[in-house]
Structures are given as C-alpha cells and as structure tokens.
Tab-separated table of C-alpha atoms and ligand atoms in Angstrom:
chain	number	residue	atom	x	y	z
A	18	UNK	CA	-11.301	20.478	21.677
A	19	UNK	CA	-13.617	19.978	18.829
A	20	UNK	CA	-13.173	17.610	16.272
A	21	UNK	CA	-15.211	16.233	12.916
A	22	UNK	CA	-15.436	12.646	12.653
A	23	UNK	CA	-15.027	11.891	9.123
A	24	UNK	CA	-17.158	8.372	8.372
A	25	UNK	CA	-17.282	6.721	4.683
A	26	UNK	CA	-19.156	4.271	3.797
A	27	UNK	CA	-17.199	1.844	0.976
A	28	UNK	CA	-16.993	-1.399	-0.268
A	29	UNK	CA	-14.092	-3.702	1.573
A	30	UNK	CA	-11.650	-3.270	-1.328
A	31	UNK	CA	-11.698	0.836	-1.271
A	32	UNK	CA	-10.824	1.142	2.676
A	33	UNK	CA	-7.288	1.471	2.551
A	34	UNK	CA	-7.337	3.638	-0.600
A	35	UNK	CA	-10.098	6.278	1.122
A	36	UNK	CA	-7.754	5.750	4.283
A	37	UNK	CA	-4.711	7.348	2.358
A	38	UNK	CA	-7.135	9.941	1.344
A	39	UNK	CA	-8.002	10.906	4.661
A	40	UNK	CA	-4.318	11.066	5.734
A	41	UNK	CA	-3.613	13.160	2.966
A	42	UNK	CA	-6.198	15.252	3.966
A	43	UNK	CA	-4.459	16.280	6.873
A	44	UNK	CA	-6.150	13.185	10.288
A	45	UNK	CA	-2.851	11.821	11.834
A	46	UNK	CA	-4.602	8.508	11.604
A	47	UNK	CA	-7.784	6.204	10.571
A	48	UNK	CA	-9.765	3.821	12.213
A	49	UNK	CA	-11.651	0.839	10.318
A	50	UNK	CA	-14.863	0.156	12.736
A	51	UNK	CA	-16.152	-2.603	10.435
A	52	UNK	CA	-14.951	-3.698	6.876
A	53	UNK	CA	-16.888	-0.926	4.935
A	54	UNK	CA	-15.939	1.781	7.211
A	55	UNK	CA	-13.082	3.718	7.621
A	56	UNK	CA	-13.062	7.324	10.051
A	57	UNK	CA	-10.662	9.887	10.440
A	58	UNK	CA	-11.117	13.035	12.860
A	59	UNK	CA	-9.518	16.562	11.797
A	60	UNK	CA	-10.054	19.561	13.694
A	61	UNK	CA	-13.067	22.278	13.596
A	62	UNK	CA	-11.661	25.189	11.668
A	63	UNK	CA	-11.444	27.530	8.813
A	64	UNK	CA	-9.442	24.104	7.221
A	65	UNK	CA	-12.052	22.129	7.824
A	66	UNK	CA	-14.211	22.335	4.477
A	67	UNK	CA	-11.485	23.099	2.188
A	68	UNK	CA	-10.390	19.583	3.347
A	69	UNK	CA	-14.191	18.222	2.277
A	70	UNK	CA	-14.305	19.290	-0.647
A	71	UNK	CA	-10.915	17.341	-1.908
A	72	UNK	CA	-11.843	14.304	-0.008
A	73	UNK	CA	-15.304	14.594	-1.418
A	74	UNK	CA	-14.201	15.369	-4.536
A	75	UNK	CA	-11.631	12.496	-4.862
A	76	UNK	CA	-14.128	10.037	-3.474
A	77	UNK	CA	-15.715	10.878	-6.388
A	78	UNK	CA	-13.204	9.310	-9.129
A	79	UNK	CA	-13.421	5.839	-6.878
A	80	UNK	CA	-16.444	4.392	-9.305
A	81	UNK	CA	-14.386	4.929	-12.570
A	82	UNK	CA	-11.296	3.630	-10.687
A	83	UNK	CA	-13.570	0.538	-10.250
A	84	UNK	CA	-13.204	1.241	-6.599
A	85	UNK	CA	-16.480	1.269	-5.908
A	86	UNK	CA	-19.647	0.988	-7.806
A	87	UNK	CA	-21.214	4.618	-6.574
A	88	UNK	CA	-19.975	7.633	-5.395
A	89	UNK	CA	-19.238	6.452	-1.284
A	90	UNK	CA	-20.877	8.067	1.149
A	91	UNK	CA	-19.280	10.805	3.713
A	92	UNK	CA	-20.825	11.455	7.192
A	93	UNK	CA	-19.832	14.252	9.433
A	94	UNK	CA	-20.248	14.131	13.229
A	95	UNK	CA	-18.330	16.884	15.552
A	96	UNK	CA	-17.324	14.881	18.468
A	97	UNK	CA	-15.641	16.953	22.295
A	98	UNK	CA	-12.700	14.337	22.902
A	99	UNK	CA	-8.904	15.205	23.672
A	100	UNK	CA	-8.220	11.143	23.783
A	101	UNK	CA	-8.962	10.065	20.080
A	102	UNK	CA	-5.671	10.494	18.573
A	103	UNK	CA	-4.588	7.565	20.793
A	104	UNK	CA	-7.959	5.544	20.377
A	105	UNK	CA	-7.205	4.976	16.873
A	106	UNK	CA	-4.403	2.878	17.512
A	107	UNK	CA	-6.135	-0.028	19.195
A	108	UNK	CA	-7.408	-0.950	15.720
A	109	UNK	CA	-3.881	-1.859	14.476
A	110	UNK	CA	-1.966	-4.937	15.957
A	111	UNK	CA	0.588	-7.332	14.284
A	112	UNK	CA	-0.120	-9.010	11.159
A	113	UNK	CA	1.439	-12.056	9.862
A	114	UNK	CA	1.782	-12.912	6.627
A	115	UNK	CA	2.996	-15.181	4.286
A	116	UNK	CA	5.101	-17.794	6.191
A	117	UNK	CA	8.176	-15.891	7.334
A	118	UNK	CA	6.709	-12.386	7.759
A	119	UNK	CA	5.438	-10.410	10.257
A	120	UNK	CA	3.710	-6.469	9.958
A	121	UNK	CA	3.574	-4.593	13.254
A	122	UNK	CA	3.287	-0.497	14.125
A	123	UNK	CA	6.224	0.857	15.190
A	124	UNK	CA	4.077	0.727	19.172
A	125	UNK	CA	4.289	-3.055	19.022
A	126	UNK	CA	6.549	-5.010	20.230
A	127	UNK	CA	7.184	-8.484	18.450
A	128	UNK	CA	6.495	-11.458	21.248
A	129	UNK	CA	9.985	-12.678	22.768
A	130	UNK	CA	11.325	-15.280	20.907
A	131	UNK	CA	9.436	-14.622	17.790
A	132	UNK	CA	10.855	-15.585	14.510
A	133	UNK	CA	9.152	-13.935	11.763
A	134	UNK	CA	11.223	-11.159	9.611
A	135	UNK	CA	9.533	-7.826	11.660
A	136	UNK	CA	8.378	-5.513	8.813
A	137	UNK	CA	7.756	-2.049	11.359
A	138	UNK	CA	5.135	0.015	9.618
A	139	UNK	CA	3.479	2.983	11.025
A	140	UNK	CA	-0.095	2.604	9.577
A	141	UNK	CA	-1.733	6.379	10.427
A	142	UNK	CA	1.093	7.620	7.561
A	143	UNK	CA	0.208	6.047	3.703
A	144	UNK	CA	-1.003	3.104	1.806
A	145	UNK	CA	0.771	0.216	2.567
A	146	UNK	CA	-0.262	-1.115	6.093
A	147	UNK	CA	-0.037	-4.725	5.604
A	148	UNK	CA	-4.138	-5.440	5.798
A	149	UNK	CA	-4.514	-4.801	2.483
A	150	UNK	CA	-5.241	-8.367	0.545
A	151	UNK	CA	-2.832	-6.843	-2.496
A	152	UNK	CA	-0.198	-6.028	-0.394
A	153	UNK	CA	-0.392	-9.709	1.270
A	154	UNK	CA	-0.525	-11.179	-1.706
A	155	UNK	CA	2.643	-8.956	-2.491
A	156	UNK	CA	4.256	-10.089	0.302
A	157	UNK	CA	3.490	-13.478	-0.366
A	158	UNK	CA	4.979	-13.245	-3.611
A	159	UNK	CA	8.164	-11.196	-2.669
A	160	UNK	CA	9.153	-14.338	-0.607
A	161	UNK	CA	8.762	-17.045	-2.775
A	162	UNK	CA	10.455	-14.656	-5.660
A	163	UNK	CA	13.535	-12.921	-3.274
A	164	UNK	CA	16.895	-14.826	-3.550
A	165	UNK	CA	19.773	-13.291	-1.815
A	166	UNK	CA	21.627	-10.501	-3.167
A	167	UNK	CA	18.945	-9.700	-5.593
A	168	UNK	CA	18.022	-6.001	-6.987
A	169	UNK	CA	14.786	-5.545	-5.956
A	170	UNK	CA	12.161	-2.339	-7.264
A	171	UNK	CA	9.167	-1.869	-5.539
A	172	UNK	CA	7.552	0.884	-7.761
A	173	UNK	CA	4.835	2.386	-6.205
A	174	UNK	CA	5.918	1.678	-2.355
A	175	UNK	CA	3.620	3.970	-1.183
A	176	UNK	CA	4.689	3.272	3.165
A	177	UNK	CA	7.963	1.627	1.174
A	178	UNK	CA	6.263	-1.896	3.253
A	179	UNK	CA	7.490	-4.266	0.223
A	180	UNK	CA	10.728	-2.366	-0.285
A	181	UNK	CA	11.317	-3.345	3.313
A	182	UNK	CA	10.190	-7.000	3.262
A	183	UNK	CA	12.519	-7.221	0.025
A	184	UNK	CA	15.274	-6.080	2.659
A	185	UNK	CA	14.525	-8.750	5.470
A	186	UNK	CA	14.507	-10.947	2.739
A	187	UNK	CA	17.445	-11.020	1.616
A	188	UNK	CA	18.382	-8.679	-1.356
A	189	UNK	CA	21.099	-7.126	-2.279
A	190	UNK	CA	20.009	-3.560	-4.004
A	191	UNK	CA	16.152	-2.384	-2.982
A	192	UNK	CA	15.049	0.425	-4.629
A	193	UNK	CA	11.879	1.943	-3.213
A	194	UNK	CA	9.817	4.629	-5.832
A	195	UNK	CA	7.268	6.762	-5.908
A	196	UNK	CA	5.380	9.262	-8.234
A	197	UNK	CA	4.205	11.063	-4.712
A	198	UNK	CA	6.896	13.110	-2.590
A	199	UNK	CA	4.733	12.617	0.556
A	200	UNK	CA	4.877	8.809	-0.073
A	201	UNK	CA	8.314	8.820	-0.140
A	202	UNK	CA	8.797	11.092	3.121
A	203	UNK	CA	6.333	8.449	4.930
A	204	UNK	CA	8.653	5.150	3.334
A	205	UNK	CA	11.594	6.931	4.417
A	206	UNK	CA	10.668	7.374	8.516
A	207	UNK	CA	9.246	3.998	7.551
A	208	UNK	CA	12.622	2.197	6.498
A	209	UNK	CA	14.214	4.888	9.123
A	210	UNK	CA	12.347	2.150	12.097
A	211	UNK	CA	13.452	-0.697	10.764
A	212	UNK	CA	17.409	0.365	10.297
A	213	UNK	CA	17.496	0.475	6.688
A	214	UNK	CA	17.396	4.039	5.811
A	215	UNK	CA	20.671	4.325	3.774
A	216	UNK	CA	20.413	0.150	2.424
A	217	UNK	CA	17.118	1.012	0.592
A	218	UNK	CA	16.838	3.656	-1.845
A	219	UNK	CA	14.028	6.161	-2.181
A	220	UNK	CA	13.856	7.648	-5.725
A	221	UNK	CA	10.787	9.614	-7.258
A	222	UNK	CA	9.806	7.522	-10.707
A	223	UNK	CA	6.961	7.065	-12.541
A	224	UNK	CA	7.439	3.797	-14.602
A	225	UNK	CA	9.901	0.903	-15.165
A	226	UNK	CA	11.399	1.902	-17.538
A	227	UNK	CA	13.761	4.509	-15.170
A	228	UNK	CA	15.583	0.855	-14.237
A	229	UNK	CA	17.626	-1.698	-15.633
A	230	UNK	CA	18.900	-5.483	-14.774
A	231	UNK	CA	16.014	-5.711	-11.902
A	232	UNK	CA	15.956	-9.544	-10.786
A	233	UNK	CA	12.076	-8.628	-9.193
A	234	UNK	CA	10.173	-5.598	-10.061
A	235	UNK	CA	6.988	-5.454	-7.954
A	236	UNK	CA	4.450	-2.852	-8.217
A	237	UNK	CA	1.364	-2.665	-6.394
A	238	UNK	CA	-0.702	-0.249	-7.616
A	239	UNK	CA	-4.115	-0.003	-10.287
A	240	UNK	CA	-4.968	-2.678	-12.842
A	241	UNK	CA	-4.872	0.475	-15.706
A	242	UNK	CA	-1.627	1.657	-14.552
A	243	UNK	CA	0.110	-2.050	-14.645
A	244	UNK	CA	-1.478	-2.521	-18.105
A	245	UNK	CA	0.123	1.241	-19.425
A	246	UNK	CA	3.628	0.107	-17.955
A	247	UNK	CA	3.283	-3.312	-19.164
A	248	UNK	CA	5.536	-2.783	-22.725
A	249	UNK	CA	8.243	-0.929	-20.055
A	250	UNK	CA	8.603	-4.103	-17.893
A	251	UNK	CA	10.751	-6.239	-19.667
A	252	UNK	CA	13.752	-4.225	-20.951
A	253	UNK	CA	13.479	-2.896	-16.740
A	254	UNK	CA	13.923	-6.899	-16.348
A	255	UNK	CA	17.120	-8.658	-16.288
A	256	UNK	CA	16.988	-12.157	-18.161
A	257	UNK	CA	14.857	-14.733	-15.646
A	258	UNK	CA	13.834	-11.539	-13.852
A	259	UNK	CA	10.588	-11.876	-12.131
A	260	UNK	CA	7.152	-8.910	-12.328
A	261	UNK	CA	4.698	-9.408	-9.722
A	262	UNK	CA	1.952	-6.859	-10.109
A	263	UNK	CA	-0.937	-5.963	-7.891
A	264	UNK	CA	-3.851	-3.730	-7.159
A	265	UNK	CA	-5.655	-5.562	-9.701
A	266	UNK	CA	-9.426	-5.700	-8.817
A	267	UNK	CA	-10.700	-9.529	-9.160
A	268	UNK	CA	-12.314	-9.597	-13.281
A	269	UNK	CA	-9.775	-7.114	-14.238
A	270	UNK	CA	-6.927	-9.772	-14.400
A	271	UNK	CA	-7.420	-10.900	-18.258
A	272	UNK	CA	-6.136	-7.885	-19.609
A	273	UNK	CA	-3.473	-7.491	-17.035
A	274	UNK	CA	-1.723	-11.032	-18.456
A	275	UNK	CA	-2.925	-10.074	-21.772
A	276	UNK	CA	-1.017	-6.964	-21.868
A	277	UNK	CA	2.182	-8.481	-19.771
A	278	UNK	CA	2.119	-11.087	-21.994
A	279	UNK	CA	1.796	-8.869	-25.320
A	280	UNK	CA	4.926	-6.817	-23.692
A	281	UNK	CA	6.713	-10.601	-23.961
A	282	UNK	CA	6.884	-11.918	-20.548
A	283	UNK	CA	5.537	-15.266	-19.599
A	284	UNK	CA	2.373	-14.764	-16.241
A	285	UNK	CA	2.944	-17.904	-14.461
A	286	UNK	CA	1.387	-17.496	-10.874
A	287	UNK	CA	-2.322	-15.890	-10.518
A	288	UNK	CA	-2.825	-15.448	-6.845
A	289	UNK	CA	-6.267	-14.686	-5.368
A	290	UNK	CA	-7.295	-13.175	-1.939
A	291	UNK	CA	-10.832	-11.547	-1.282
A	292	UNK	CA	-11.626	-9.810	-4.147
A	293	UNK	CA	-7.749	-8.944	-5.302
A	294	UNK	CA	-5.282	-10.587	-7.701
A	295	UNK	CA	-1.795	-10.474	-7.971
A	296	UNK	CA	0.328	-11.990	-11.074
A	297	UNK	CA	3.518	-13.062	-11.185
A	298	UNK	CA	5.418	-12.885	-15.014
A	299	UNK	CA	8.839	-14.086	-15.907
A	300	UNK	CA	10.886	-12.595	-18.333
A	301	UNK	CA	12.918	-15.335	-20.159
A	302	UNK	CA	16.440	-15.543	-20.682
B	404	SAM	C1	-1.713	0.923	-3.589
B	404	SAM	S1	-0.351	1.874	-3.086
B	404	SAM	C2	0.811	0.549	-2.742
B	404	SAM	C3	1.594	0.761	-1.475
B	404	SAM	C4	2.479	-0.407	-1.075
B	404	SAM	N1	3.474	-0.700	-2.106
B	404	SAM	C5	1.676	-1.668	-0.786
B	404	SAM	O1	1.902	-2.671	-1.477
B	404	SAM	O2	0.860	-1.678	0.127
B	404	SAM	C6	0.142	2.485	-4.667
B	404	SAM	C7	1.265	3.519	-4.662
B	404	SAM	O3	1.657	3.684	-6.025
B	404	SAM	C8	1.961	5.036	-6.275
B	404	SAM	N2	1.834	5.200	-7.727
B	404	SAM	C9	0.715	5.382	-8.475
B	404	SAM	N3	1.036	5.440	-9.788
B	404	SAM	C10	2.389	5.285	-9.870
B	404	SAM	C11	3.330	5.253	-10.944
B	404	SAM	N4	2.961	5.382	-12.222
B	404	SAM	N5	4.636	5.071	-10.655
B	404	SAM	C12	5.054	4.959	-9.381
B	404	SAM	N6	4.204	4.986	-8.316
B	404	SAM	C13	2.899	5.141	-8.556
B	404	SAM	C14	0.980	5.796	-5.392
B	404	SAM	O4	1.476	7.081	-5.126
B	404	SAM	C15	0.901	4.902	-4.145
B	404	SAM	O5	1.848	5.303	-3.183
C-alpha cells in the first residue's frame, strides 16, 4: 500500500499541538523522530490533499498563536510499507511524572510491583500524552493541589489525561470538558482503560463559568484563552479553591497573573519546565 509521510518541521513547544493536527487530519498515530519533528502517514487517495490543505492551512495560525515564529514547514514523501502503523508505537513508552505518577499507552504494561498511580493514555488519539512539559507541570500541580473527595474540573482535557490523574488522586467529583466533541470521544475510551468511565464526567463547555463550588479547576490550554476566562474563574471557585492554568508559553506569564489576579485570586506557585509555565492561584475564603 501507498502511503504519504507527513514531516513538519517546528520548534519543541509546537510538536504535540501539530501532532493533534495530524490526528485530526485523519493518521491513526504520530511519531516524534527528534524534538522538532513530528510525522504522520495517511493514505494515497482522492483524501489525500483535501487533508493538506487544512493541515497546511492550520499550520499556518501557529506564528500568531505564538507557536512558532514562522509558518512550519511540511514535507511530503510517499513511502510502500504495510508495517508503519505499528512502527509508530516504539516512540511511546512510560512516563513518570511528578512523584506518584506514572503515564503509559494502553500497550504497556506497568513493571510488577510498581507503585506509581498508572494514568493509561493512548497517545495516537489527542493532545494530552503526558510528554508535553504543560501537561507535566499539570500533573505536578494536580498532586500537590488534590485532597480527597475534592471536585475536580479539568477544562480543556483534551485525552481527559488530568481528569484521570485527578481520579487516581483521590477526588471525589471529576469533571472532564471540552469545547471539541472528538476530544471528548478520545477522553472517554481514554477514562474507558483506566475503569473510570461512569466516575468521571465528560461534558462539552467552553469556560468556567458552566461550574460552581470547584475545590481545583485546571485548564491547560493557550495563554489568550486563560487570560479571556480569567474574570469567570473565581465565582467557578469554591472559597480556598485552587486554579492551576497552563499552556502558557514562557514570557507570556505576566499577563496571565495579571489578569488572574485582576479577576481577584491570589497566583502563588509559578512553575517552569522547558520553555512552559504553569500558575497556580488561590481564591480566598
Ligand atoms: C493543550 S490541550 C490540553 C489537553 C490535556 N488537558 C493536557 O493537559 O495535556 C487543550 C484542550 O483544550 C480544548 N479547549 C480549547 N479552548 C477551550 C475552551 N475555551 N474551553 C474548553 N476547552 C477548550 C482543546 O479542544 C484541547 O482539547
């Protein structure tokens, strides 16, 4: 069989988010050959440059998203291979992260004896793999911030992979949204492997302000969209409830905490990794 293989060229930080794009697309799964690469393979047919021209065409938003700082580059190489849906996989293995967690595709099996929380995340299906330094540092956060029985929101789960961390963790009520339908299909098989399909709730919403008496709201998603929601966050809050946002590109954070703390909450953790912040806001009593 035929095949294109799809190759963009990117900086680090816009890998996993022109990874979703090629699984929306229509490839059953990426691979990331180096740090500034990501490929995906779909077939040769009439499909084929319909499919270009979105990828192409939403490649080209990533500089004003501040995703990139030109237009990344596409390469297209037609490749005669029945054994590359497979191949693919080899570039996913467990992750751990944070202290008590641990990320691993559903073809994984956790070592015997292991005692991280398993997080089971199929990483061919939407953002939210675990690699991704925002979602680590999400992680990170969700455990330090998780007490038992807590109502937990992840809004913007995208693979629903910090709606079920918040689950191993602990809470009580996780609620897992989504402004995308196919995002919420792909958290639901998601949470569907790890037994929680029925514990964690899958709702379509847009902004915080669709919730109430959260104890931790988290939402990884785009610096912009974090400072829009920002004057919604509180009254989503209950009193001590805890905001950890993410997808915030590293120089964008002063008008993240500027705009949570406009909206009234206190930022009280700013966590680094590679070029990505996370904050962490309180709401006071
Ligand atoms: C970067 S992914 C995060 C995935 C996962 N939570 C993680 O931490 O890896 C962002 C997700 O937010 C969703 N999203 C974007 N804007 C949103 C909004 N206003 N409300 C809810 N979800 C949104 C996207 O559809 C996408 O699934």
């Amino acid at each position: 069989m035929r095949w294109a293989r799809i190759s963009i060229q990117l900086p680090s930080a816009a890998v996993e988010p022109a990874a979703a794009l090629l699984l929306e697309i229509g490839c059953s799964g990426t691979e990331q050959p180096s740090d500034l690469n990501v490929v995906g393979y779909l077939p040769v047919d009439d499909r084929l440059e319909p499919a270009l021209g979105r990828l192409n065409e939403a490649l080209a938003t990533f500089p004003a998203l501040g995703l990139a700082q030109v237009r990344p580059q596409v390469a297209v190489t037609f490749v005669e291979d029945d054994n590359w849906e497979e191949a693919w996989k080899k570039h996913f293995g467990p992750v751990r992260v944070g202290r008590r967690l641990l990320v691993i595709p559903p073809w994984e099996t956790p070592a015997p004896g292991e005692k991280r929380l398993i997080v089971r995340v199929n990483p061919g299906m939407a953002f939210g793999t675990g690699t991704h330094p925002s979602t680590q540092l999400c992680l990170a956060a969700l455990e330090d911030a998780v007490r038992p029985g807590d109502c937990v929101v992840d809004l913007g789960t995208g693979s629903g992979i910090l709606a079920i961390a918040a689950a191993k963790l602990g809470s009580g009520t996780v609620v897992a949204a989504d402004i995308d339908r196919l995002a919420l299909r792909v958290a639901r098989q998601n949470l569907e492997d790890n037994g929680l399909l029925g514990k964690v709730l899958l709702v379509e919403a847009d902004s915080p302000a669709a919730f109430t008496r959260v104890d931790v709201l988290v939402a990884n998603i785009l610096a912009h969209v974090i400072r829009a929601m920002a004057p919604s966050i509180p009254a989503a809050l209950a009193p001590r409830g805890t905001f950890i946002g993410a997808g915030i590109a590293e120089g964008q954070e002063p008008e993240v905490i500027q705009s949570l703390t406009d909206a009234g909450l206190r930022v009280h953790r700013v966590m680094h990794q590679e070029a990505w912040v996370a904050l962490v806001a309180f709401r006071d009593a």
